[in-house]
Each structure stands twice: as structure tokens, then as C-alpha cells.
Amino acid sequence: MVRTPLTPEEHERGERLGRLLREARTASGRTIVEVAAAAGLSAETLRKIETGRAPTPAFFTVAALAGTLGLSLDGLLVQCELMPVVGTA
């Protein structure tokens, strides 16, 4: 199976999701290791999501992180909507 390359907008959405999750985690005073363990993930997986290196995590991964961090999936969806990326060629 060949995966279609992500668009610049999709990369930006992944980076935005990572920022939102990192902000929620740091605001809660929890470490990557603590949140990852509570969500059933490896710390490296969470690190990749937070830094945008894994811009398209599985739905169940996002749901587990949202639940662990007390975030609304609806709120994350609205904040991570696809928006045109300006200045890319």
C-alpha cells in the first residue's frame, strides 16, 4: 500500500494538535512519561505527536490522550481544522 504524501495543511494540523496536547500536558504539570503511561502509549510516541513528527496519529490515540488530559475531542477538532497554509509553493 502506498500512502499519499501529506499536504502542507495536513502537516500544519498535526503540528497544531501537538501544540495543543503539549500545552494541556504542561498546564497540568505532568511529564511526557506520566501522560503517555496513563494513555497507554510510549513516551516516544507522545513526543513525536507533540513535536509534529507524527502528524496523523490514530483516532484512538488522540481519544486516549484527550481523555487523559481532560480535553474535549470536539474542542480539539475545532482547533485543528484544516486551514490553507499561506506562502508555500
Short mmCIF file of C-alpha atoms in Angstrom, two decimals:
data_model
loop_
_atom_site.label_atom_id
_atom_site.label_comp_id
_atom_site.label_asym_id
_atom_site.label_seq_id
_atom_site.Cartn_x
_atom_site.Cartn_y
_atom_site.Cartn_z
CA MET A 1 0.00 0.00 0.00
CA VAL A 2 1.34 3.41 -0.97
CA ARG A 3 0.48 6.29 1.31
CA THR A 4 -0.33 9.63 -0.29
CA PRO A 5 2.04 12.36 0.91
CA LEU A 6 0.54 14.80 3.37
CA THR A 7 -0.30 18.29 2.23
CA PRO A 8 1.20 21.35 3.94
CA GLU A 9 -2.20 21.94 5.56
CA GLU A 10 -2.24 18.42 6.99
CA HIS A 11 1.26 18.88 8.40
CA GLU A 12 0.18 22.17 9.98
CA ARG A 13 -2.88 20.48 11.50
CA GLY A 14 -0.63 17.82 13.05
CA GLU A 15 1.68 20.48 14.46
CA ARG A 16 -1.31 22.36 15.87
CA LEU A 17 -2.62 19.17 17.52
CA GLY A 18 0.82 18.55 19.01
CA ARG A 19 1.00 22.08 20.41
CA LEU A 20 -2.46 21.79 21.96
CA LEU A 21 -1.61 18.48 23.61
CA ARG A 22 1.76 19.75 24.87
CA GLU A 23 0.15 22.91 26.29
CA ALA A 24 -2.50 20.84 28.09
CA ARG A 25 0.12 18.45 29.44
CA THR A 26 2.42 21.19 30.72
CA ALA A 27 -0.52 23.12 32.19
CA SER A 28 -1.42 20.00 34.16
CA GLY A 29 2.14 19.78 35.49
CA ARG A 30 2.58 16.24 34.16
CA THR A 31 5.57 14.84 32.31
CA ILE A 32 5.53 13.14 28.92
CA VAL A 33 6.19 9.82 30.68
CA GLU A 34 3.25 10.27 33.07
CA VAL A 35 0.74 11.25 30.38
CA ALA A 36 1.93 8.62 27.92
CA ALA A 37 1.66 5.87 30.54
CA ALA A 38 -1.82 6.99 31.58
CA ALA A 39 -2.94 7.00 27.92
CA GLY A 40 -1.34 3.61 27.19
CA LEU A 41 1.32 4.99 24.83
CA SER A 42 5.07 5.09 24.80
CA ALA A 43 6.72 8.35 25.77
CA GLU A 44 8.40 8.42 22.34
CA THR A 45 5.04 8.22 20.57
CA LEU A 46 3.71 11.14 22.59
CA ARG A 47 6.93 13.07 21.96
CA LYS A 48 6.53 12.54 18.20
CA ILE A 49 2.91 13.72 18.30
CA GLU A 50 3.76 16.80 20.38
CA THR A 51 6.58 17.82 18.04
CA GLY A 52 4.57 17.21 14.85
CA ARG A 53 6.81 14.34 13.69
CA ALA A 54 3.71 12.11 13.81
CA PRO A 55 1.15 14.49 12.27
CA THR A 56 -1.61 11.91 11.77
CA PRO A 57 -1.99 9.87 14.96
CA ALA A 58 -4.75 7.27 15.05
CA PHE A 59 -8.15 8.38 16.34
CA PHE A 60 -7.95 6.09 19.36
CA THR A 61 -4.54 7.56 20.26
CA VAL A 62 -5.95 11.09 20.15
CA ALA A 63 -9.02 9.97 22.12
CA ALA A 64 -6.84 8.35 24.80
CA LEU A 65 -4.69 11.48 25.11
CA ALA A 66 -7.73 13.76 25.20
CA GLY A 67 -9.29 11.66 27.95
CA THR A 68 -6.07 11.58 29.95
CA LEU A 69 -5.65 15.35 29.65
CA GLY A 70 -9.32 16.19 30.19
CA LEU A 71 -9.72 17.66 26.71
CA SER A 72 -12.83 17.60 24.57
CA LEU A 73 -12.49 15.80 21.23
CA ASP A 74 -14.93 18.33 19.76
CA GLY A 75 -12.74 21.18 21.00
CA LEU A 76 -9.61 19.59 19.54
CA LEU A 77 -11.38 19.10 16.22
CA VAL A 78 -12.39 22.75 16.00
CA GLN A 79 -8.90 23.95 16.96
CA CYS A 80 -7.22 21.63 14.45
CA GLU A 81 -9.39 22.35 11.42
CA LEU A 82 -7.62 22.36 8.09
CA MET A 83 -6.72 25.88 7.09
CA PRO A 84 -4.89 26.95 3.94
CA VAL A 85 -1.18 27.36 4.53
CA VAL A 86 -0.04 30.70 3.15
CA GLY A 87 3.32 31.14 1.49
CA THR A 88 4.02 27.56 0.42
CA ALA A 89 4.77 26.64 -3.13
#
